[in-house]
Coordinates of C-alpha atoms in Angstrom, one line a residue:
X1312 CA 23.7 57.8 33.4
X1313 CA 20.9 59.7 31.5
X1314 CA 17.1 58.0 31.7
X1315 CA 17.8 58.2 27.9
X1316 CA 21.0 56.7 28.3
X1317 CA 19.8 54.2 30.1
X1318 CA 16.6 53.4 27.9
X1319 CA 18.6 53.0 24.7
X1320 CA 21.0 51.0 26.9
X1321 CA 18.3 48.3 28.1
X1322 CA 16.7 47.9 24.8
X1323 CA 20.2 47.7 22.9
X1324 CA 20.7 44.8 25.5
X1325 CA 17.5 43.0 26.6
X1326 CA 15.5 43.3 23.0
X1327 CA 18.5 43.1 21.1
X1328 CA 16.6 39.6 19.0
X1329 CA 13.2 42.0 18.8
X1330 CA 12.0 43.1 15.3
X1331 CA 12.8 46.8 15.7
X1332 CA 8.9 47.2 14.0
X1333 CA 7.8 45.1 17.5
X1334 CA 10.1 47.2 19.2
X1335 CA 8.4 50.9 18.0
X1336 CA 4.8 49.4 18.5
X1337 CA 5.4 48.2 21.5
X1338 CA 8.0 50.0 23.6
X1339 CA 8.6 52.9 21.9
X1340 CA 5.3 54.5 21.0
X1341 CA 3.5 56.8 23.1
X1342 CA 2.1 55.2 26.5
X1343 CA 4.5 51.9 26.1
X1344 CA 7.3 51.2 28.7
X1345 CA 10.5 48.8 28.2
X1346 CA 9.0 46.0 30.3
X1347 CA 6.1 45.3 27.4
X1348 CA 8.8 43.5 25.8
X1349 CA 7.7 41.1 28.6
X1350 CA 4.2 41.7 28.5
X1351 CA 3.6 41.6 24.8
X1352 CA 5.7 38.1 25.0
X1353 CA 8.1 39.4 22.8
X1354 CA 11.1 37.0 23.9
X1355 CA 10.6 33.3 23.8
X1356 CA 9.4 31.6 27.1
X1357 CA 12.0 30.7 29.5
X1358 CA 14.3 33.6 28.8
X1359 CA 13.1 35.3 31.8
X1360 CA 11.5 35.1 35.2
X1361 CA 7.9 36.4 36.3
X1362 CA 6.1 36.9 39.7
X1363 CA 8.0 35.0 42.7
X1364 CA 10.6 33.4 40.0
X1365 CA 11.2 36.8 39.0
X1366 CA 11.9 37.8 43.0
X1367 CA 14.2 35.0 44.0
X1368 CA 16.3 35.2 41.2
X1369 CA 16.7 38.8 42.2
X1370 CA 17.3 38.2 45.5
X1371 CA 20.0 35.9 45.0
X1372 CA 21.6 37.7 42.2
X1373 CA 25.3 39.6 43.3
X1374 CA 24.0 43.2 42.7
X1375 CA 27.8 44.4 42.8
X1376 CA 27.8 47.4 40.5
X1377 CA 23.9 47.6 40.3
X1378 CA 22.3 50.3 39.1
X1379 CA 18.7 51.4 39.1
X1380 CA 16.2 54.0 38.2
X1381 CA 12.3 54.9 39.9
X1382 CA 11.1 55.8 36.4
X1383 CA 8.2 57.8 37.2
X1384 CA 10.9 60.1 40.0
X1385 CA 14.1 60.0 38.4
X1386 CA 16.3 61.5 35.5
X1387 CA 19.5 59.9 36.7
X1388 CA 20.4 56.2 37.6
X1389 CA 21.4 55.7 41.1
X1390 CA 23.8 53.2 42.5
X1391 CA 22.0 49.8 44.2
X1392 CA 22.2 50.6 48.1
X1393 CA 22.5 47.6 50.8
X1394 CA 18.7 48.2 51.6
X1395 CA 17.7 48.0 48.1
X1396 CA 19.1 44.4 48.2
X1397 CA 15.6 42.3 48.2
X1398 CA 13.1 42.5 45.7
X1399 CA 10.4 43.6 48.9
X1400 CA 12.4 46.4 49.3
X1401 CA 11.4 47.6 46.1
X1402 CA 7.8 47.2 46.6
X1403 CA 7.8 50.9 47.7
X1404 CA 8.5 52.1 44.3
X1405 CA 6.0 52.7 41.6
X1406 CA 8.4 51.3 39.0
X1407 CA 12.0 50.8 39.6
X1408 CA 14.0 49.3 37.2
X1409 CA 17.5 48.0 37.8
X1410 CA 20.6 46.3 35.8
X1411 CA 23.3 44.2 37.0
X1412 CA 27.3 45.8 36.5
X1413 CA 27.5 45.9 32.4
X1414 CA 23.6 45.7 32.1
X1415 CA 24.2 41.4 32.5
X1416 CA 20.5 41.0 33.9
X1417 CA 17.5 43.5 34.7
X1418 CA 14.9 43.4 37.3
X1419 CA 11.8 45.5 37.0
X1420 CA 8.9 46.3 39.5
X1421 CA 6.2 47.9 37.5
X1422 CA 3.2 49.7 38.4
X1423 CA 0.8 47.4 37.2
X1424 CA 0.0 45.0 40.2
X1425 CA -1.0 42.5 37.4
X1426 CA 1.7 42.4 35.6
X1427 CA 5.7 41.3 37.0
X1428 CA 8.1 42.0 38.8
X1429 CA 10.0 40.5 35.9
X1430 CA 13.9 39.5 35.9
X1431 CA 16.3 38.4 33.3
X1432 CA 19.5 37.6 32.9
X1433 CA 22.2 36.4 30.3
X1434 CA 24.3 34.1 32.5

């Protein structure tokens, strides 16, 4: 899958109940990334995870048909390798973003230390 592919993916799923006006101001305009739909508090409290929260619910998660994508390094998604299996694994990345089989929940690691790792899911 395309980092476009992908992109339009994520939003189509995650910020499906996001004003699309929210959605261009926030994510889609110049210097915005996908995860400001967490940090902009775009989706009602309690529909995802943050910090620690964010980290166990990743790391208990079945990552079965995972996917994920460095988005700074890469054009392509990868497949979810064994050692990719904790969110401390991931600390290595600048900003890694991954999706469960059928995009059912997302985990990102961005490259703001202040802000995330952020996970949600819609089981």
């Amino acid at each position: 899958m395309t980092k476009k592919e992908f992109y339009d993916k994520w939003i189509e799923t995650f910020a499906a109940d996001i004003p699309e006006q929210d959605i261009q101001k926030y994510v889609k305009s110049t210097g915005n990334l996908i995860w400001h739909i967490f940090s902009w508090e775009l989706l009602d409290e309690g529909r995802y995870f943050i910090g620690e929260k964010a980290k166990a619910a990743y790391d208990q998660i079945d990552k079965e048909g995972a996917i994920c994508i460095a988005w700074f390094e890469d054009e392509h998604t990868k497949d979810i390798v064994a050692d990719l299996n904790i969110a401390a694994a991931l600390d290595d990345f600048v900003e890694i973003y991954v999706v469960g089989k059928n995009f059912e929940w997302t985990y990102i690691k961005t490259h703001e230390s202040m802000c995330g790792p952020y996970f949600m899911s819609d089981k």
